[in-house]
Coordinates of C-alpha atoms in Angstrom, one line a residue:
X1 CA -17.1 24.5 24.4
X2 CA -18.3 26.0 27.6
X3 CA -20.8 28.8 28.4
X4 CA -21.1 30.8 31.6
X5 CA -24.3 31.3 33.5
X6 CA -25.0 33.4 36.5
X7 CA -23.1 36.5 35.4
X8 CA -20.3 37.2 37.8
X9 CA -20.3 41.0 37.7
X10 CA -22.4 41.1 40.8
X11 CA -20.0 38.9 42.8
X12 CA -22.0 35.7 42.4
X13 CA -20.2 32.5 41.3
X14 CA -20.1 31.8 37.6
X15 CA -21.6 28.4 36.7
X16 CA -19.8 26.8 33.9
X17 CA -22.0 24.7 31.6
X18 CA -20.4 22.5 28.9
X19 CA -21.8 22.4 25.4
X20 CA -24.1 19.4 25.1
X21 CA -24.0 17.9 21.6
X22 CA -25.7 14.5 21.9
X23 CA -29.2 14.0 23.4
X24 CA -30.7 11.3 21.3
X25 CA -30.6 7.5 21.6
X26 CA -27.7 5.8 19.8
X27 CA -29.0 2.7 17.9
X28 CA -27.2 0.9 15.1
X29 CA -24.7 3.6 14.6
X30 CA -27.1 6.5 14.4
X31 CA -28.5 9.1 16.8
X32 CA -32.3 8.7 16.8
X33 CA -35.4 10.0 18.6
X34 CA -37.3 7.7 20.9
X35 CA -40.1 5.8 19.2
X36 CA -42.6 7.6 21.5
X37 CA -41.0 11.0 20.9
X38 CA -40.7 11.4 24.7
X39 CA -37.8 13.1 26.4
X40 CA -36.7 13.5 30.0
X41 CA -34.7 16.2 31.9
X42 CA -31.2 15.8 33.1
X43 CA -30.4 18.4 35.7
X44 CA -27.3 20.2 37.0
X45 CA -26.9 19.3 40.7
X46 CA -25.0 22.5 41.3
X47 CA -28.2 24.5 40.7
X48 CA -31.0 22.1 40.1
X49 CA -31.5 23.7 36.7
X50 CA -32.2 21.6 33.5
X51 CA -29.1 20.8 31.5
X52 CA -30.7 19.1 28.6
X53 CA -33.7 17.1 27.4
X54 CA -32.7 13.5 26.6
X55 CA -34.6 11.1 24.3
X56 CA -36.3 8.6 26.6
X57 CA -35.9 5.0 25.7
X58 CA -38.8 2.5 26.3
X59 CA -39.4 -1.1 25.4
X60 CA -39.8 -0.3 21.7
X61 CA -36.4 1.4 21.6
X62 CA -34.7 -1.4 23.5
X63 CA -36.2 -3.9 21.0
X64 CA -34.6 -1.9 18.2
X65 CA -31.3 -1.7 20.0
X66 CA -31.3 -5.4 20.7
X67 CA -32.2 -6.2 17.1
X68 CA -29.3 -4.1 15.9
X69 CA -26.9 -5.7 18.4
X70 CA -28.1 -9.2 17.4
X71 CA -27.6 -8.5 13.7
X72 CA -24.1 -7.1 14.4
X73 CA -23.3 -10.2 16.4
X74 CA -24.8 -12.8 14.1
X75 CA -23.8 -11.3 10.8
X76 CA -21.4 -8.4 11.5
X77 CA -17.7 -8.0 11.5
X78 CA -17.0 -7.5 15.2
X79 CA -17.2 -11.1 16.6
X80 CA -15.4 -12.3 13.4
X81 CA -12.5 -9.9 13.6
X82 CA -9.2 -11.1 14.9
X83 CA -8.5 -10.0 18.5
X84 CA -5.8 -7.8 17.1
X85 CA -8.3 -5.9 14.9
X86 CA -10.7 -5.4 17.8
X87 CA -7.8 -4.2 19.8
X88 CA -6.9 -1.6 17.3
X89 CA -10.4 -0.2 17.2
X90 CA -10.6 -0.1 21.0
X91 CA -7.2 1.7 21.2
X92 CA -8.5 4.2 18.6
X93 CA -11.4 4.9 20.9
X94 CA -9.1 5.4 23.8
X95 CA -7.0 7.8 21.7
X96 CA -10.2 9.8 20.9
X97 CA -11.1 9.9 24.6
X98 CA -7.7 11.4 25.5
X99 CA -8.2 14.0 22.8
X100 CA -11.6 15.0 24.2
X101 CA -10.7 14.7 27.9
X102 CA -11.7 18.3 28.8
X103 CA -15.1 18.0 27.3
X104 CA -15.8 14.5 28.8
X105 CA -14.8 15.6 32.3
X106 CA -17.0 18.7 32.0
X107 CA -20.0 16.6 31.0
X108 CA -19.6 14.3 34.0
X109 CA -18.9 17.4 36.2
X110 CA -22.1 19.2 35.2
X111 CA -24.3 16.0 35.0
X112 CA -23.1 14.3 38.2
X113 CA -21.6 17.1 40.3
X114 CA -18.1 15.4 40.0
X115 CA -15.0 17.5 40.5
X116 CA -13.7 18.7 37.1
X117 CA -10.1 18.4 38.1
X118 CA -10.4 14.8 39.3
X119 CA -12.4 14.0 36.1
X120 CA -9.4 15.1 34.1
X121 CA -6.7 13.3 36.2
X122 CA -8.6 10.3 37.5
X123 CA -12.0 9.4 36.0
X124 CA -11.3 9.8 32.3
X125 CA -7.7 8.5 32.4
X126 CA -8.9 5.5 34.5
X127 CA -11.6 4.8 31.8
X128 CA -8.9 5.0 29.1
X129 CA -6.7 2.7 31.1
X130 CA -9.5 0.2 31.5
X131 CA -10.2 0.2 27.7
X132 CA -6.6 -0.2 26.8
X133 CA -6.2 -3.0 29.3
X134 CA -8.9 -5.0 27.6
X135 CA -7.7 -4.0 24.1
X136 CA -4.5 -5.7 25.1
X137 CA -6.4 -8.8 26.1
X138 CA -8.5 -9.1 23.0
X139 CA -6.0 -11.2 21.2
X140 CA -5.1 -13.3 24.2
X141 CA -8.4 -15.2 24.6
X142 CA -7.9 -18.9 24.1
X143 CA -9.1 -22.3 25.2
X144 CA -7.0 -25.3 26.2
X145 CA -6.2 -28.8 25.0
X146 CA -7.7 -31.7 26.9
X147 CA -6.3 -35.0 27.8
X148 CA -9.5 -37.0 27.3
X149 CA -9.5 -40.8 27.8
X150 CA -10.0 -43.2 24.9
X151 CA -9.3 -42.7 21.2
X152 CA -10.2 -39.1 21.2
X153 CA -8.7 -35.7 21.2
X154 CA -10.3 -32.7 22.9
X155 CA -10.0 -29.0 23.2
X156 CA -12.1 -26.0 24.5
X157 CA -13.1 -22.9 22.6
X158 CA -14.0 -19.6 24.3
X159 CA -16.7 -17.9 22.3
X160 CA -18.4 -14.6 22.9
X161 CA -21.7 -15.0 24.7
X162 CA -23.7 -12.7 22.3
X163 CA -25.7 -9.6 23.1
X164 CA -24.9 -8.1 26.4
X165 CA -27.3 -5.8 28.3
X166 CA -25.5 -3.3 30.5
X167 CA -27.1 -1.1 33.2
X168 CA -24.8 1.3 35.0
X169 CA -25.2 3.8 37.9
X170 CA -24.6 7.5 38.1
X171 CA -21.7 7.9 40.5
X172 CA -18.9 7.2 38.0
X173 CA -20.6 7.6 34.6
X174 CA -17.4 7.3 32.5
X175 CA -15.6 4.7 34.5
X176 CA -18.6 2.5 34.9
X177 CA -19.3 2.7 31.1
X178 CA -15.9 1.3 30.3
X179 CA -15.7 -1.0 33.3
X180 CA -18.6 -3.0 31.7
X181 CA -18.2 -2.6 27.9
X182 CA -14.4 -3.0 27.7
X183 CA -14.3 -6.8 28.5
X184 CA -17.5 -7.4 26.5
X185 CA -16.0 -5.7 23.4
X186 CA -12.7 -7.6 23.8
X187 CA -14.6 -10.8 23.9
X188 CA -16.4 -10.0 20.7
X189 CA -19.8 -9.3 22.1
X190 CA -22.2 -6.6 21.1
X191 CA -23.8 -4.4 23.8
X192 CA -26.9 -2.4 24.7
X193 CA -26.1 -0.1 27.5
X194 CA -28.5 2.0 29.6
X195 CA -26.8 4.8 31.5
X196 CA -28.4 6.1 34.6
X197 CA -31.1 8.6 33.9
X198 CA -29.3 11.1 36.1
X199 CA -26.1 11.0 34.0
X200 CA -26.6 10.1 30.3
X201 CA -24.5 12.8 28.7
X202 CA -21.0 11.2 28.6
X203 CA -22.4 7.8 27.5
X204 CA -23.9 9.4 24.4
X205 CA -20.6 11.2 23.7
X206 CA -18.8 7.9 24.0
X207 CA -21.2 6.4 21.4
X208 CA -20.2 9.2 19.0
X209 CA -16.5 8.6 19.6
X210 CA -16.9 4.8 19.1
X211 CA -18.3 5.4 15.6
X212 CA -15.4 7.7 14.8
X213 CA -13.0 5.0 16.1
X214 CA -14.4 2.6 13.5
X215 CA -16.4 0.3 15.8
X216 CA -19.0 -1.2 13.5
X217 CA -22.7 -0.1 13.7
X218 CA -24.8 -2.1 16.1
X219 CA -21.9 -3.1 18.3
X220 CA -22.5 -0.3 20.9
X221 CA -26.0 0.9 21.4
X222 CA -26.9 3.5 24.1
X223 CA -30.5 3.8 25.3
X224 CA -30.9 6.4 28.1
X225 CA -34.1 5.9 30.1
X226 CA -35.6 4.8 33.3
X227 CA -35.2 1.5 35.2
X228 CA -38.8 0.3 35.3
X229 CA -39.1 0.8 31.5
X230 CA -35.8 0.7 29.6
X231 CA -33.9 -1.2 32.3
X232 CA -36.7 -3.8 32.7
X233 CA -36.9 -4.3 29.0
X234 CA -33.2 -5.1 28.8
X235 CA -33.4 -7.5 31.8
X236 CA -36.4 -9.4 30.5
X237 CA -35.5 -9.4 26.8
X238 CA -35.6 -12.8 25.2
X239 CA -32.7 -12.0 22.8
X240 CA -30.3 -10.6 25.4
X241 CA -27.8 -13.2 26.4
X242 CA -26.3 -11.6 29.5
X243 CA -26.9 -8.7 31.8
X244 CA -24.2 -6.8 33.8
X245 CA -25.6 -4.5 36.4
X246 CA -24.2 -2.1 39.0
X247 CA -26.6 -0.5 41.4
X248 CA -28.9 -1.3 44.3
X249 CA -29.8 -4.7 45.8
X250 CA -33.5 -4.1 45.2
X251 CA -33.0 -3.6 41.5
X252 CA -30.5 -6.5 41.4
X253 CA -33.2 -8.8 42.7
X254 CA -35.6 -7.6 39.9
X255 CA -33.0 -8.3 37.3
X256 CA -32.5 -11.8 38.6
X257 CA -36.2 -12.4 38.6
X258 CA -36.5 -11.0 35.0
X259 CA -33.7 -13.3 33.9
X260 CA -35.4 -16.3 35.4
X261 CA -38.8 -15.5 33.9
X262 CA -37.4 -14.8 30.4
X263 CA -34.5 -16.8 28.8
X264 CA -32.4 -17.5 31.8
X265 CA -29.7 -15.1 30.7
X266 CA -26.6 -14.9 32.8
X267 CA -26.4 -12.1 35.3
X268 CA -23.6 -10.4 37.1
X269 CA -24.3 -8.0 39.9
X270 CA -22.4 -5.4 41.9
X271 CA -24.7 -4.1 44.5
X272 CA -23.0 -1.7 46.7
X273 CA -21.7 -2.0 50.2
X274 CA -21.2 -0.7 53.8
X275 CA -17.5 -1.0 53.9
X276 CA -15.5 -1.0 57.2
X277 CA -12.3 0.8 57.7
X278 CA -10.4 -0.7 60.7
X279 CA -7.8 1.4 62.4
X280 CA -5.5 -0.2 65.0
X281 CA -3.6 1.4 67.9
X282 CA -0.3 1.2 66.1
X283 CA -1.5 3.2 63.1
X284 CA 0.0 6.5 62.1
X285 CA -2.9 8.7 63.2
X286 CA -2.3 11.4 60.6
X287 CA -2.4 8.9 57.8
X288 CA -5.4 7.2 59.3
X289 CA -7.3 10.5 59.5
X290 CA -6.5 11.3 55.9
X291 CA -7.4 7.9 54.6
X292 CA -10.7 7.9 56.5
X293 CA -11.6 11.3 55.2
X294 CA -10.8 10.2 51.7
X295 CA -12.7 6.9 52.1
X296 CA -16.0 8.5 53.0
X297 CA -16.0 12.1 51.6
X298 CA -14.3 11.4 48.2
X299 CA -16.9 11.9 45.4
X300 CA -19.3 13.1 48.1
X301 CA -19.6 9.7 49.5
X302 CA -21.3 8.4 46.3
X303 CA -19.0 5.4 46.1
X304 CA -20.1 1.8 46.4
X305 CA -16.9 1.0 48.4
X306 CA -17.0 4.1 50.6
X307 CA -15.5 3.5 54.0
X308 CA -18.6 4.5 55.8
X309 CA -18.1 2.4 59.0
X310 CA -14.9 3.5 60.7
X311 CA -13.7 1.3 63.6
X312 CA -10.9 2.8 65.7
X313 CA -9.1 0.9 68.5
X314 CA -9.6 2.4 71.9
X315 CA -5.9 3.5 72.5
X316 CA -6.0 6.1 69.8
X317 CA -9.8 6.7 69.5
X318 CA -10.0 10.1 71.3
X319 CA -7.0 11.5 69.4
X320 CA -8.4 10.2 66.1
X321 CA -11.8 11.7 66.7
X322 CA -10.4 15.2 67.4
X323 CA -8.3 15.2 64.2
X324 CA -11.1 13.6 62.1
X325 CA -13.5 16.4 63.0
X326 CA -11.0 19.1 62.0
X327 CA -10.2 17.3 58.8
X328 CA -13.9 17.1 57.9
X329 CA -14.4 20.7 58.6
X330 CA -11.5 21.6 56.3
X331 CA -12.9 19.5 53.4
X332 CA -14.2 22.3 51.2
X333 CA -17.7 21.9 49.7
X334 CA -18.4 23.9 46.6
X335 CA -18.6 24.2 42.9
X336 CA -17.0 21.1 41.4
X337 CA -15.5 23.2 38.6
X338 CA -13.5 25.2 41.2
X339 CA -10.0 23.6 41.6
X340 CA -10.0 24.5 45.3
X341 CA -13.1 22.4 45.9
X342 CA -12.9 19.0 47.6
X343 CA -16.5 17.9 47.4
X344 CA -19.3 18.9 45.0
X345 CA -23.1 18.4 45.3
X346 CA -25.0 15.1 45.6
X347 CA -26.1 13.9 42.2
X348 CA -29.8 15.0 42.4
X349 CA -32.5 16.2 44.7
X350 CA -33.7 12.7 45.5
X351 CA -30.2 11.6 46.7
X352 CA -29.8 14.9 48.5
X353 CA -33.0 14.4 50.5
X354 CA -32.2 10.7 51.1
X355 CA -28.9 11.5 52.7
X356 CA -30.4 14.2 54.9
X357 CA -33.1 11.7 56.1
X358 CA -30.4 9.3 57.1
X359 CA -28.7 12.1 59.1
X360 CA -31.9 12.7 60.9
X361 CA -32.2 8.9 61.6
X362 CA -28.7 9.0 63.2
X363 CA -29.7 11.8 65.5
X364 CA -33.0 10.2 66.5
X365 CA -31.4 6.8 67.2
X366 CA -29.0 8.4 69.6
X367 CA -25.7 8.8 67.7
X368 CA -23.7 11.9 68.5
X369 CA -23.4 14.3 65.6
X370 CA -19.8 15.7 65.8
X371 CA -19.8 17.9 62.7
X372 CA -21.8 18.6 59.6
X373 CA -25.3 17.3 59.2
X374 CA -26.8 20.1 57.2
X375 CA -27.1 21.4 53.6
X376 CA -24.0 23.4 52.7
X377 CA -25.8 25.8 50.4
X378 CA -29.2 27.3 49.8
X379 CA -29.0 26.4 46.1
X380 CA -28.0 23.0 44.6
X381 CA -27.6 19.7 46.4
X382 CA -24.6 20.3 48.7
X383 CA -24.3 18.6 52.1
X384 CA -21.7 19.2 54.8
X385 CA -19.2 16.4 55.5
X386 CA -20.8 14.6 58.4
X387 CA -19.4 12.5 61.3
X388 CA -21.4 10.6 63.9
X389 CA -19.8 9.1 67.0
X390 CA -21.4 6.7 69.6
X391 CA -22.8 4.6 66.7
X392 CA -24.3 1.2 67.5
X393 CA -24.3 -1.7 65.1
X394 CA -28.1 -1.9 64.8
X395 CA -28.5 1.8 63.8
X396 CA -29.7 2.6 60.3
X397 CA -26.6 4.7 59.7
X398 CA -24.4 1.6 60.5
X399 CA -26.3 -0.9 58.4
X400 CA -27.8 0.9 55.4
X401 CA -25.8 2.1 52.4
X402 CA -26.4 5.9 52.6
X403 CA -24.3 6.8 49.5
X404 CA -23.4 10.2 50.9
X405 CA -20.8 12.0 53.0
X406 CA -21.7 10.4 56.4
X407 CA -19.1 8.7 58.6
X408 CA -20.1 6.4 61.4
X409 CA -17.4 6.2 64.1
X410 CA -17.2 3.2 66.4
X411 CA -14.6 2.0 69.0
X412 CA -13.2 -1.5 69.5
X413 CA -10.8 -3.2 71.9
X414 CA -9.4 -6.4 70.4
X415 CA -8.6 -7.8 66.9
X416 CA -11.4 -10.4 67.3
X417 CA -13.9 -7.7 68.2
X418 CA -12.8 -5.7 65.1
X419 CA -13.3 -8.7 62.8
X420 CA -16.7 -9.5 64.3
X421 CA -17.9 -5.9 63.9
X422 CA -16.5 -5.5 60.4
X423 CA -18.5 -8.6 59.3
X424 CA -21.7 -7.4 61.0
X425 CA -23.3 -6.3 57.7
X426 CA -25.3 -7.9 54.9
X427 CA -22.7 -6.4 52.5
X428 CA -19.2 -7.6 51.6
X429 CA -17.8 -5.4 48.9
X430 CA -14.6 -3.8 50.4
X431 CA -12.7 -3.1 53.6
X432 CA -9.7 -1.2 54.8
X433 CA -7.1 -2.0 57.4
X434 CA -4.6 0.5 58.9
X435 CA -1.8 -1.0 60.9
X436 CA 2.0 -1.4 61.0
X437 CA 1.7 -5.0 62.2
X438 CA 1.9 -7.5 59.4
X439 CA 0.4 -10.3 61.4
X440 CA -2.7 -8.2 62.2
X441 CA -2.9 -7.1 58.5
X442 CA -2.7 -10.7 57.3
X443 CA -5.1 -12.1 59.9
X444 CA -7.8 -9.4 59.4
X445 CA -7.6 -9.4 55.6
X446 CA -8.2 -13.1 55.5
X447 CA -11.0 -12.9 58.1
X448 CA -13.1 -10.0 56.7
X449 CA -15.7 -11.2 54.2
X450 CA -15.2 -8.7 51.4
X451 CA -14.2 -8.9 47.8
X452 CA -11.4 -6.3 48.1
X453 CA -9.3 -5.5 51.2
X454 CA -7.0 -2.5 51.2
X455 CA -4.1 -2.4 53.7
X456 CA -2.7 1.0 54.6
X457 CA -4.4 2.5 51.5
X458 CA -7.9 3.1 50.1
X459 CA -9.4 3.3 46.7
X460 CA -6.4 1.5 45.2
X461 CA -7.9 0.2 42.0
X462 CA -6.3 -1.3 39.0
X463 CA -7.6 -3.0 35.8
X464 CA -5.5 -6.0 36.7
X465 CA -7.3 -6.6 40.1
X466 CA -10.7 -8.4 40.1
X467 CA -13.4 -6.4 41.7
X468 CA -16.7 -7.6 43.1
X469 CA -18.5 -8.5 46.3
X470 CA -19.4 -11.2 48.9
X471 CA -22.8 -11.7 50.4
X472 CA -25.4 -9.1 49.3
X473 CA -22.9 -7.0 47.5
X474 CA -23.5 -9.3 44.5
X475 CA -21.5 -11.8 42.4
X476 CA -19.3 -11.8 39.4
X477 CA -16.2 -9.8 39.0
X478 CA -15.2 -6.7 37.0
X479 CA -11.6 -5.9 36.1
X480 CA -8.9 -8.5 35.5
X481 CA -9.1 -11.4 33.0
X482 CA -11.9 -12.9 35.1
X483 CA -14.2 -10.1 33.8
X484 CA -13.8 -11.4 30.2
X485 CA -15.0 -14.8 31.3
X486 CA -18.4 -13.3 32.1
X487 CA -18.9 -12.5 28.5
X488 CA -17.7 -15.9 27.1
X489 CA -19.1 -19.3 26.6
X490 CA -16.9 -22.4 26.9
X491 CA -17.4 -25.1 24.3
X492 CA -15.7 -28.5 24.4
X493 CA -14.9 -30.2 21.1
X494 CA -14.2 -33.9 21.2
X495 CA -13.0 -35.6 18.0
X496 CA -12.6 -39.3 17.4
X497 CA -9.0 -40.4 16.5
X498 CA -9.4 -44.2 15.9
X499 CA -5.7 -44.9 15.0
X500 CA -4.1 -42.7 17.7
X501 CA -1.2 -44.3 19.5
X502 CA -2.0 -42.2 22.6
X503 CA -5.0 -43.0 24.6

């Protein structure tokens, strides 16, 4: 399954490269070349070397994928199956994912620089859990009876919205894939999904597994490509009924514009954040340090809810800073296939250079660099865990989503000040609170404008808990039963009952 590059006899690290089986588009149940014949490179962020050449979808390919999805929706089995039958197919896919967990984790590890161990114990199991959650929901979708006035009876039907276009980012390739398609499949929709061009490998493998699981042709179509071409074609397509997107605010705006100019398709957006982590004087400092380290350095900071703005109350600020610096320096940066590694490389050269530019902004704007701030290797896209102190609210590192391992430390005095600072951002995706005081926890969690608030924990996700943002972090919710509603239409049916005794 894996091959070794880089020798090892000379003392240099061995780079493990998984076998790459699927590099073509997946349309209507078949792997096919792009209509143009074009391919693009996906690179290994550990080395910068090319991993594979992937078929590059363009508008013509998106048209074919949407046509296949439309045919599967209008005339195929999937929307007409019972929820129980859809559930069985989805659970079969989950079974196959568990059987291939090593290979799937390795693909995301090599393609995105993600830790192999965490891929096996977090990413792929979480994707499986998401899929099984919605498999369990597939036969529990129903409308309601209505007490309409007059000589009528009424009820509502929940019907699948149709063809769903899905555009996902590169930071959690597997989890994002199933975060979006699972509720759509449960609802009876068909999908055309564009994985990020940086991380197409696992998405194509999931297409293969879906066919093995018995999911009918045309229900899942995977079209790797670039945003301005394949992504734009999905967003503006007249035969796509809904678009679900996770990514940047700039692209989110383009998708909304494309929807407005085409067929007014529904849109749901999750657009990132600049999440505050608020640590009060009564907090356990060791726990606070560990949670703050996890909140910003996990997955090399490439997390939309990363706790990048850390506010510490003045009574424990100095002690916290000392311990946080030591903790960051002990966070091992290295090969994500090494089980001793805490943090791998940024996903690609562009992101690597972007993070380094923000670090330079922090220095030039007057923040104090406490640790890190440099590349961690002369090869690949590794960056040291970085902490700035003396950060002001108007600095770029305090306002912009960096999407890298950069912590901005700030001090506060009162609860009111903490709330005001936490809300001093255009984003509102998540927040963290660390305190032993229940009154403070309740007050702050109700006052912070964010879609998810964690108290004395961080990254506590569950398929049951709706996830999405306030303000410029977007709208619509993933996870929970609310996510299925994004992919449903509600129809009211009113029938005359002339001789009814009840009206």
